[in-house]
Coordinates of C-alpha atoms and ligand atoms in Angstrom, one line a residue:
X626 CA 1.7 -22.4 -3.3
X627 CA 4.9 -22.2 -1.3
X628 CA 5.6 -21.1 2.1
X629 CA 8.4 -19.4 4.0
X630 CA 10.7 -20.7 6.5
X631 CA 12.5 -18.8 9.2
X632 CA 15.5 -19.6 12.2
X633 CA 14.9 -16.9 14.4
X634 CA 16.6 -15.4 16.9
X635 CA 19.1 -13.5 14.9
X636 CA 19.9 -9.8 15.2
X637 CA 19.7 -8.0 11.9
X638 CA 22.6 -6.3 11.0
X639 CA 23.9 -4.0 7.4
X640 CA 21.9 -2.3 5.0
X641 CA 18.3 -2.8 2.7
X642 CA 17.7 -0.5 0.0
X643 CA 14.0 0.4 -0.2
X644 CA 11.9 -0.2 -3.5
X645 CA 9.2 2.1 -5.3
X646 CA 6.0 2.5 -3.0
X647 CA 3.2 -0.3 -3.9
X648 CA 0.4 2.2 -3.1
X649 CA 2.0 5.1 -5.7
X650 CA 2.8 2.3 -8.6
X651 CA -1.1 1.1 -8.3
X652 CA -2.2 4.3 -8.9
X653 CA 0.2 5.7 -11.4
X654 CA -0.1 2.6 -14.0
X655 CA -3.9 2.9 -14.3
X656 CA -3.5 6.6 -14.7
X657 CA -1.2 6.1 -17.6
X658 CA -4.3 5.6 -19.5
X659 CA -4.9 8.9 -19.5
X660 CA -1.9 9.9 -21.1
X661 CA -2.9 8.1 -24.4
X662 CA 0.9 7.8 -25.3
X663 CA 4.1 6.7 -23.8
X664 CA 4.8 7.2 -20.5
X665 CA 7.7 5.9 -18.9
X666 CA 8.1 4.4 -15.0
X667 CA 10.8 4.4 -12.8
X668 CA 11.5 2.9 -9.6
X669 CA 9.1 0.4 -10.2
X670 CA 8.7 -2.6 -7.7
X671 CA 9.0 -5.3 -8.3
X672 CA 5.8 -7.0 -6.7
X673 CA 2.7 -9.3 -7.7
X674 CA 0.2 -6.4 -7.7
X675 CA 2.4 -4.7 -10.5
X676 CA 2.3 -7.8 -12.4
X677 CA -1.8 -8.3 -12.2
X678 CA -1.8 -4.6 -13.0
X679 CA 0.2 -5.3 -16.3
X680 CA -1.9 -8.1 -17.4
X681 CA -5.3 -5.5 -17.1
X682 CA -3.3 -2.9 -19.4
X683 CA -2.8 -5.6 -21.4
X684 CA -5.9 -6.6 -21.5
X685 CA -7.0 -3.3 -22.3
X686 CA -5.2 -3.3 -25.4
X687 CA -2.0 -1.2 -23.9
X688 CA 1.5 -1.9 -25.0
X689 CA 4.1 -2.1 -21.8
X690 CA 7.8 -2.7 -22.6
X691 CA 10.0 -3.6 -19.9
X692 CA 13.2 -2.0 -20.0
X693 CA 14.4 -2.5 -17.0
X694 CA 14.5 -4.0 -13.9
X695 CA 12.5 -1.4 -12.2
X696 CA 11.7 0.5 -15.8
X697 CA 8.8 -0.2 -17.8
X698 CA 7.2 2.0 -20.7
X699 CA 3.4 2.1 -21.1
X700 CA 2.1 2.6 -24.6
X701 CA -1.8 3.3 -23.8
X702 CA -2.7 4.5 -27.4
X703 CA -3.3 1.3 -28.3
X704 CA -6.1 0.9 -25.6
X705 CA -9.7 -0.1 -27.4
X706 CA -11.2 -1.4 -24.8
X707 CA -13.1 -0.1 -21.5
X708 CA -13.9 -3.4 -19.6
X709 CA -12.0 -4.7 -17.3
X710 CA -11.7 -8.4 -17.0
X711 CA -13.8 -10.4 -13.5
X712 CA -10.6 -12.6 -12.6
X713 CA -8.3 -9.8 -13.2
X714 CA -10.1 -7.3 -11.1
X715 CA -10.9 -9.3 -7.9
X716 CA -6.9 -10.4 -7.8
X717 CA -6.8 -6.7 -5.9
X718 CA -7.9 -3.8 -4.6
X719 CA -6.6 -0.9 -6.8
X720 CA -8.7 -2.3 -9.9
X721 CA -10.8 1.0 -8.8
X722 CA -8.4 3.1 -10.3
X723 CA -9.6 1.6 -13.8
X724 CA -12.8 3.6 -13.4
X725 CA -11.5 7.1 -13.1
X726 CA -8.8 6.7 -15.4
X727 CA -11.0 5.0 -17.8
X728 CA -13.6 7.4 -17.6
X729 CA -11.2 10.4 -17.7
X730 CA -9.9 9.0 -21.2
X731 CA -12.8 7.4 -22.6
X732 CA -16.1 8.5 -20.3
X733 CA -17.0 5.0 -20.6
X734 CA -15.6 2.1 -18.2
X735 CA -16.6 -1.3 -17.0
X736 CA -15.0 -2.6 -13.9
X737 CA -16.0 -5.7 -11.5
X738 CA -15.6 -4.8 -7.9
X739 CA -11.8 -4.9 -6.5
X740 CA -11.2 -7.9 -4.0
X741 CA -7.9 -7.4 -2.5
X742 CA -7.3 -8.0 1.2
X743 CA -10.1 -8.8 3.9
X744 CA -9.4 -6.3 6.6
X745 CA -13.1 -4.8 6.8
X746 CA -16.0 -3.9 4.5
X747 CA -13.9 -1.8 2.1
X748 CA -16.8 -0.1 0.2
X749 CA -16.2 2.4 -2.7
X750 CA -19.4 5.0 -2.2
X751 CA -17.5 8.0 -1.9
X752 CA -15.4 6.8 -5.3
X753 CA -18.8 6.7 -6.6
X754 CA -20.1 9.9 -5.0
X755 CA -17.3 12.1 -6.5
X756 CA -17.1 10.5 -9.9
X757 CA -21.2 11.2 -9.9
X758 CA -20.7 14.4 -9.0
X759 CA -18.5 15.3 -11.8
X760 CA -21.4 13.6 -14.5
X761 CA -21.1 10.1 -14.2
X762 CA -23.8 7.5 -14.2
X763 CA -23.2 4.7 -12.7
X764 CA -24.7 1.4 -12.8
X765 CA -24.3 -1.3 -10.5
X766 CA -24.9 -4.9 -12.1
X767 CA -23.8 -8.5 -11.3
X768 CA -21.1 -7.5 -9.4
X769 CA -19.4 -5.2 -12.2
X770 CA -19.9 -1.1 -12.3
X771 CA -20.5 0.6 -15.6
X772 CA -19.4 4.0 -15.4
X773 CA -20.7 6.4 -18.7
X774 CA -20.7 10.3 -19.0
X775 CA -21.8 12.5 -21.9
X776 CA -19.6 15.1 -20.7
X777 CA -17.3 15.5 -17.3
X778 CA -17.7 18.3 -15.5
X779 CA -16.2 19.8 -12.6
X780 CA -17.6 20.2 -9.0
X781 CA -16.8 21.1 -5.2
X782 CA -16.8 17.4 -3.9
X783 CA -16.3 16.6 -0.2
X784 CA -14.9 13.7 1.2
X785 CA -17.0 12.3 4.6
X786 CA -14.6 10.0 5.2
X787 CA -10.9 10.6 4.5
X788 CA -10.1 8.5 1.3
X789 CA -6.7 7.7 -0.4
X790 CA -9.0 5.7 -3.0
X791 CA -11.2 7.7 -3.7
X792 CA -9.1 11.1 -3.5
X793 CA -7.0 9.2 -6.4
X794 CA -10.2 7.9 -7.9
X795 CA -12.1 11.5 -8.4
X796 CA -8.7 13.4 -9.3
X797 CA -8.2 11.0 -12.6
X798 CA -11.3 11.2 -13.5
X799 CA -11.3 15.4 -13.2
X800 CA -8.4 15.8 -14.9
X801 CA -10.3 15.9 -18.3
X802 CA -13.7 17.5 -16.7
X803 CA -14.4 20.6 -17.9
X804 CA -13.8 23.2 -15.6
X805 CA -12.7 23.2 -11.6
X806 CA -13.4 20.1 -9.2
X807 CA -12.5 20.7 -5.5
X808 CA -11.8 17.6 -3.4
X809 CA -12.6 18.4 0.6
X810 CA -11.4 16.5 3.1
X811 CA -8.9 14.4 0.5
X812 CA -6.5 11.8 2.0
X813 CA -2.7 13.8 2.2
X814 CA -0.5 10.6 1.7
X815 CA 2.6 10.6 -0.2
X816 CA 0.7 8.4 -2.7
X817 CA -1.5 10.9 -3.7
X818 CA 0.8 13.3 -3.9
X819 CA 3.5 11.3 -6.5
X820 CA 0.1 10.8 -8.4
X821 CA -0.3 14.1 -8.5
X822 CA 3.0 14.7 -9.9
X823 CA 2.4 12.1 -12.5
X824 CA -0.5 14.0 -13.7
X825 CA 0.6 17.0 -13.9
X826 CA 4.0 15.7 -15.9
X827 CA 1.4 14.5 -18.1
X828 CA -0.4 18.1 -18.2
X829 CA -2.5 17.8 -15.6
X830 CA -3.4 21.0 -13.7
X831 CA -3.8 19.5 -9.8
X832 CA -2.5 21.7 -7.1
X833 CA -2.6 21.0 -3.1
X834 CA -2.2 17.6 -3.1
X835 CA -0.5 16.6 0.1
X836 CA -3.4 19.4 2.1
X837 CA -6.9 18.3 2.6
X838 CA -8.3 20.5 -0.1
X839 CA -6.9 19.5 -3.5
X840 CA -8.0 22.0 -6.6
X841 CA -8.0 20.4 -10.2
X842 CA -8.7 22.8 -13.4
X843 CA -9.5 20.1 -15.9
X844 CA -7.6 19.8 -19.5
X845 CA -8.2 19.1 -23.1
X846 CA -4.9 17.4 -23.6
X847 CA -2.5 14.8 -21.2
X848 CA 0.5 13.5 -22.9
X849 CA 3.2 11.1 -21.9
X850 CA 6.3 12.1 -19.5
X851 CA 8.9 10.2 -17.7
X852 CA 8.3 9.7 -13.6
X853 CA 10.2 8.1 -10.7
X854 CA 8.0 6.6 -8.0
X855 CA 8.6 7.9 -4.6
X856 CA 10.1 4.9 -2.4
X857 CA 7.8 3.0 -0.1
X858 CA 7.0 3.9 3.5
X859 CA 5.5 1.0 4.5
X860 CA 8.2 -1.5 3.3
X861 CA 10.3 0.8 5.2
X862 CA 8.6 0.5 8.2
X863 CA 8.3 -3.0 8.1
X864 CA 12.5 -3.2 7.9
X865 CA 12.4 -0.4 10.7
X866 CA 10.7 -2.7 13.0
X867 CA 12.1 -6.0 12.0
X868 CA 15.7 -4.0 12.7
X869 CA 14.4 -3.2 16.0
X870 CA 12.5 -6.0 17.1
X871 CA 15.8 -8.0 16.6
X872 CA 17.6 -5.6 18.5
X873 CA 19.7 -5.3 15.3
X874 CA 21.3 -2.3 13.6
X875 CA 20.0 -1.6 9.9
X876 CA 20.8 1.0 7.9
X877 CA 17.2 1.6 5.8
X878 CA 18.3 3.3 2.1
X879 CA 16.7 5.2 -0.7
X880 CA 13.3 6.2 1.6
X881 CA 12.1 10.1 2.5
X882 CA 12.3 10.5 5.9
X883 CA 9.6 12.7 6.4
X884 CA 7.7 10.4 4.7
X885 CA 8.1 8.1 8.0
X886 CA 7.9 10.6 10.4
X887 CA 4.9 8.7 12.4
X888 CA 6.7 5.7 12.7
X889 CA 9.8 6.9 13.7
X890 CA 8.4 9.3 16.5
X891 CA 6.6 5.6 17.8
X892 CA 9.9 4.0 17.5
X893 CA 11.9 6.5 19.2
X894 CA 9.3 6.8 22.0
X895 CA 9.8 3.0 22.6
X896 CA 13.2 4.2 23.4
X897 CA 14.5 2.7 19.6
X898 CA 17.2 5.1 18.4
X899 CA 16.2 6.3 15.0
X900 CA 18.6 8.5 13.3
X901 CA 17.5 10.3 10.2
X902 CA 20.4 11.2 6.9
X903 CA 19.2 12.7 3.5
X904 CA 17.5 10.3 1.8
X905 CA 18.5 7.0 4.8
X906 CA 17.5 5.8 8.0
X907 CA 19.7 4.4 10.9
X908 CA 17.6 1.6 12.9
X909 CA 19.3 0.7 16.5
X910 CA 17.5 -0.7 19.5
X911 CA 19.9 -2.0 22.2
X912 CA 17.6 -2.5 24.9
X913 CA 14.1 -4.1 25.0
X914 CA 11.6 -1.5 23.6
X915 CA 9.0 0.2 25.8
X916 CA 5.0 -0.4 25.3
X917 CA 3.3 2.4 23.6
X918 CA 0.2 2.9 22.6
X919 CA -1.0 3.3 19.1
X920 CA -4.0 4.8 17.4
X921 CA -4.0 4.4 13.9
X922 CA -4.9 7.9 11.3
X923 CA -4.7 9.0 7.8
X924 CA -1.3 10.4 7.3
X925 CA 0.2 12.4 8.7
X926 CA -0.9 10.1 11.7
X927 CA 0.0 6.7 12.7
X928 CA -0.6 4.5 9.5
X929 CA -3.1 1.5 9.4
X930 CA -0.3 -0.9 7.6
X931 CA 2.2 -0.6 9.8
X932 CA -0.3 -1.6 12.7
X933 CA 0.2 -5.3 12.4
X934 CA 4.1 -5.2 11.9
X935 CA 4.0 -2.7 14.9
X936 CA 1.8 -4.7 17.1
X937 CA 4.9 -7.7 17.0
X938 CA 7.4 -5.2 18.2
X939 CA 4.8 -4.4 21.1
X940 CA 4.1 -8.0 21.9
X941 CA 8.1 -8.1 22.9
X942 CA 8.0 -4.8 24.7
X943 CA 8.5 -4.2 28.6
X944 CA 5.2 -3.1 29.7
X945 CA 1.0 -3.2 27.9
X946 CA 0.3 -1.2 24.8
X947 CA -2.8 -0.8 23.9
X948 CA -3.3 -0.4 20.5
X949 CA -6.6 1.2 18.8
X950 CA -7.8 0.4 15.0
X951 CA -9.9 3.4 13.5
X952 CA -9.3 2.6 9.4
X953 CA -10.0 -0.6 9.0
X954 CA -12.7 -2.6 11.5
X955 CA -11.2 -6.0 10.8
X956 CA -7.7 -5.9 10.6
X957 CA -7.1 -7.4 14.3
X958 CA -7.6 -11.5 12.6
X959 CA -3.7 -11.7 12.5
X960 CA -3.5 -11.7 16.5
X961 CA -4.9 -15.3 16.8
X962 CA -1.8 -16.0 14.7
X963 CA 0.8 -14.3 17.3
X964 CA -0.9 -16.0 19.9
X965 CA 0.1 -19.2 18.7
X966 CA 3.4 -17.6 19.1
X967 CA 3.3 -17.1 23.0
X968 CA 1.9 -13.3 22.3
X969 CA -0.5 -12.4 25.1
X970 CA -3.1 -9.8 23.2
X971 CA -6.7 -9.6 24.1
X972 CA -9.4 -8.0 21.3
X973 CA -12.5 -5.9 22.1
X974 CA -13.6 -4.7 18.7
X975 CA -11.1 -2.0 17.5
X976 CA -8.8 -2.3 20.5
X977 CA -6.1 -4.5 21.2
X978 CA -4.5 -4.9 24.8
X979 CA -0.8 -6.1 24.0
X980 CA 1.0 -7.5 27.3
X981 CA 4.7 -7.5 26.1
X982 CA 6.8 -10.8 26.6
X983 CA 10.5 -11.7 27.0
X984 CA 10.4 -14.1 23.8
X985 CA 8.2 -15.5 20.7
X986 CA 8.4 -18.8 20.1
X987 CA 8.5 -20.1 16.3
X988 CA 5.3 -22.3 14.9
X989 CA 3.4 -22.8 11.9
X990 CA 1.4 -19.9 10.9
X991 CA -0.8 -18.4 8.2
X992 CA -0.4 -14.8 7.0
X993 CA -4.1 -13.8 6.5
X994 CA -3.7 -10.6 4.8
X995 CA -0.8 -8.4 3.3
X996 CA 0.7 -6.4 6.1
X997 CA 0.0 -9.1 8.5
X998 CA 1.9 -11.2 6.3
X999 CA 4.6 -8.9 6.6
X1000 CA 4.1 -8.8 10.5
X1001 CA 4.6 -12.7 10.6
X1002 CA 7.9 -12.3 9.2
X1003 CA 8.6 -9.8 11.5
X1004 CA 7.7 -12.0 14.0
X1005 CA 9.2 -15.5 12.7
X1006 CA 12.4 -13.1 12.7
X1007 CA 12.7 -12.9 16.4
X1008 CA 10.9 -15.5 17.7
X1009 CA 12.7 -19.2 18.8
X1010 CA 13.2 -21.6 17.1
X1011 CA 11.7 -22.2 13.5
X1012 CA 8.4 -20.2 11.8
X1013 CA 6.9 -21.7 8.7
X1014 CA 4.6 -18.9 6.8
X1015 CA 1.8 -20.5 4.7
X1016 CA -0.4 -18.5 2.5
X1017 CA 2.2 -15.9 1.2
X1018 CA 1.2 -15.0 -1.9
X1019 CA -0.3 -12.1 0.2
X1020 CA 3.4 -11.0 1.3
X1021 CA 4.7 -11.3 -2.7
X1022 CA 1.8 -8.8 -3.6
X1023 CA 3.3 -5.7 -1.4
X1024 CA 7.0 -7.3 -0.7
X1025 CA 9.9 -7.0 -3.4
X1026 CA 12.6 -9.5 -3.4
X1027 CA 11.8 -10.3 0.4
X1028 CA 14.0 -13.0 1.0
X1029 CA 16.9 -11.6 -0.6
X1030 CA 16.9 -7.9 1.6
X1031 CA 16.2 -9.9 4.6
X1032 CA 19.4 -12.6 4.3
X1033 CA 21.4 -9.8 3.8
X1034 CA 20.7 -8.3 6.9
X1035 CA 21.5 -11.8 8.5
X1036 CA 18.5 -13.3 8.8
X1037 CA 17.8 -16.8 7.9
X1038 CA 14.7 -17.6 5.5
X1039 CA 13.9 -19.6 2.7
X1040 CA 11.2 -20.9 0.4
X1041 CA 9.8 -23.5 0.3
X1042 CA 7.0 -25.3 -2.2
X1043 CA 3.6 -26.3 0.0
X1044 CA 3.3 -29.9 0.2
Ligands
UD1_107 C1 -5.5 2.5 0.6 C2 -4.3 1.6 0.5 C3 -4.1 0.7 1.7 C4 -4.2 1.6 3.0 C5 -5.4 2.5 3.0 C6 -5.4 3.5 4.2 C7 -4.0 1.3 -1.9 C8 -4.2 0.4 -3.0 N1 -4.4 0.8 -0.7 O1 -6.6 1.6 0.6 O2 -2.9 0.1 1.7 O3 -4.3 0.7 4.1 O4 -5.4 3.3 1.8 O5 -4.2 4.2 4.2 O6 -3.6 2.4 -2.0 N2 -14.1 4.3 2.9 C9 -15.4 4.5 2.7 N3 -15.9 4.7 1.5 C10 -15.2 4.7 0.4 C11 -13.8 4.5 0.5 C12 -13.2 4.3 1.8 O7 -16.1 4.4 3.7 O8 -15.7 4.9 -0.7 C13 -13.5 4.1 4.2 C14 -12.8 2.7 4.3 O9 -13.7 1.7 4.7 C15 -11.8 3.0 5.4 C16 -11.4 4.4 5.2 O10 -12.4 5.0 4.3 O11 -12.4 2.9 6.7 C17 -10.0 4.6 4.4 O12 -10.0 3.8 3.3 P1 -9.2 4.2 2.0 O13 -8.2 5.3 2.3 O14 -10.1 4.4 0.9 O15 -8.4 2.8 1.7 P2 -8.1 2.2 0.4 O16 -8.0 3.2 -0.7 O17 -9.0 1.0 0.2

């Protein structure tokens, strides 16, 4: 176990180049399955999650070549088997994805429940609901769901809750259904719309992903293809807010602007100046940012992982924010960790009351989840003094090469091993 130091107080200054999006690359590499050949993945990133996915493919019997830094070929017509290993599954939470792809390719698939990280209860019914609707049984025993179909077919499915999971979940799975499957009320984020693009490069027939009704006409054949993954919003976000919680100047490369949008509409509101190029982002805050307030929405709205980074930058703002959970009913635990910093936040249940401060002050702290991991740094960034992080392999599972973008910029962190 190792743990991250930080000086603070230093204004972040030059340029970080933005990796492929976690959320897209967890999707896409289970859904190579389905291509039963070589498919090849660009703009990969370079994170722990990738790596735990790799070792189930593996497991599965799937050949994966690296070629590249962020270039790796999956070979999936090797694959045998349909059971997903216990250890490997709980390491995360996009071990769902095994089930649609799985049962897309083979109708047949074993998976242990996900684990990943503890920001609520997390359930899967509505993965299960659509994949049932299209002709799978599913059993539930000893902590593992077995997933079997004599024959996938299509069906109008709609979503009660807005679900980036399970929108992914029922459109691998439907892919190979015979016939039409409709998914109402499906998650828009950019994630599910790169997946989308991956399946259809593999000959997939998806169209309106990216609107709330997504239309799939299933397939007898997928093949491989060659896809880039779209960069990653929230790694973005997190620089966007680091740059401005320092006051600093960063220049935020290779991300889609629009693909921001919420975030920067927040930032410029706090009176950050935010100035948008092709395929860039220009991060200046001279002044101390203004409170806000924040309700957190599937996308297009305000997104839950950029809450916690967020809620740092409001903790030094002039003025209360008020800041309202509706995703994810535990994803407040982080708070107790600014505190210790000299944050003044009070919780009531999904709402946080931030009273902004002139200065953080550094101290030992624990990241309890991924994006509040990411919101530690953040906050060891600008605070006083020295922050020690423990508990970050949560930050390595969403973060590439962390350290490395963030001393470029100026900012002084290292690793250390725990003692
Ligand atoms: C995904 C992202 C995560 C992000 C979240 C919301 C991945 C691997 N993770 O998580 O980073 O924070 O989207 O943008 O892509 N729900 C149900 N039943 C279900 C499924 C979900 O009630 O079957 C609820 C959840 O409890 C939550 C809401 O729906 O309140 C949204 O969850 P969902 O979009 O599914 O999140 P994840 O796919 O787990």
């Amino acid at each position: 176990m190792e743990k991250l130091v930080i000086e603070g107080s230093k204004r972040l200054e030059g340029e970080i180049c933005i990796s492929g999006a976690k959320n897209s690359a967890l999707a896409i590499l289970p859904a190579a399955i389905l291509a039963g050949s070589e498919c090849i993945i660009k703009n990969l990133p370079a994170i722990r999650d990738v790596v735990y996915l790799r070792d189930m493919l593996l497991q599965l019997g799937a050949k994966v070549h690296i070629i590249d830094q962020d270039k790796i070929c999956i070979d999936s017509s090797s694959i045998k088997s349909h059971k997903i290993d216990a250890e490997l599954a709980k390491r995360m939470r996009a071990s769902y994805y095994f089930i649609g792809a799985l049962i897309g390719r083979f109708k047949k698939a074993e998976v242990p429940f996900p684990g990943g990280c503890e920001i609520g209860m997390r359930p899967i019914d509505l993965h299960i609901k659509g994949l049932e609707a299209l002709g799978v049984k599913i059993k539930i025993t000893h902590g593992v769901i077995k997933a079997k179909a004599e024959e996938l077919v299509g069906a109008p499915i709609y979503l009660d809750v807005v679900s980036v999971g399970a929108t992914i979940n029922i459109m691998l799975a439907a892919c190979r259904a015979k016939g039409i499957t409709t998914i109402e009320n499906a998650a828009k984020e950019p994630y599910v719309v790169d997946t989308a693009n991956f399946l259809n490069a593999l000959g997939a027939n998806i169209k309106g992903a990216g609107t709330d009704v997504i239309r799939i006409k299933g397939v007898d054949f997928l093949g491989g293809c060659e896809h880039a993954i779209i960069p990653d919003q929230m790694e973005a976000g997190t620089y966007m807010v680091a740059a401005a919680a320092s006051r600093g100047n960063v220049l935020i490369k290779n991300v889609i602007p629009t693909h921001l949008e919420a975030i920067t509409a927040k930032l410029r509101e706090m009176g950050v100046e935010v100035t948008e190029y092709e395929d860039s982002v220009r991060v200046a805050a001279l002044s101390r940012p203004k409170a806000v307030n924040i309700k957190t929405l599937p996308y297009p709205g305000f997104p839950t992982d950029m809450q916690q980074p967020m809620c740092v930058l409001l903790a030094l703002s002039e003025g209360t924010a008020i800041v309202t959970e509706n995703i994810f009913e535990s994803r407040f635990k982080f708070m107790d960790e600014l505190k210790k910093m000299g944050a003044k936040i009070r919780v009531e249940g999904r709402v946080a009351i931030i009273e902004g401060v002139n200065k953080l002050s550094g101290a030992p702290i624990t990241a309890t989840d991924l994006r509040a991991g990411a919101a530690m740094v953040v906050a060891g960034l600008v605070a006083d003094g020295k922050t020690v992080i423990s508990n970050i392999g949560h930050i390595d599972r969403g973060y590439e090469r962390l350290e490395e973008k963030l001393i470029n910029v100026g900012a002084r962190i290292r690793r250390i091993e725990e003692d």
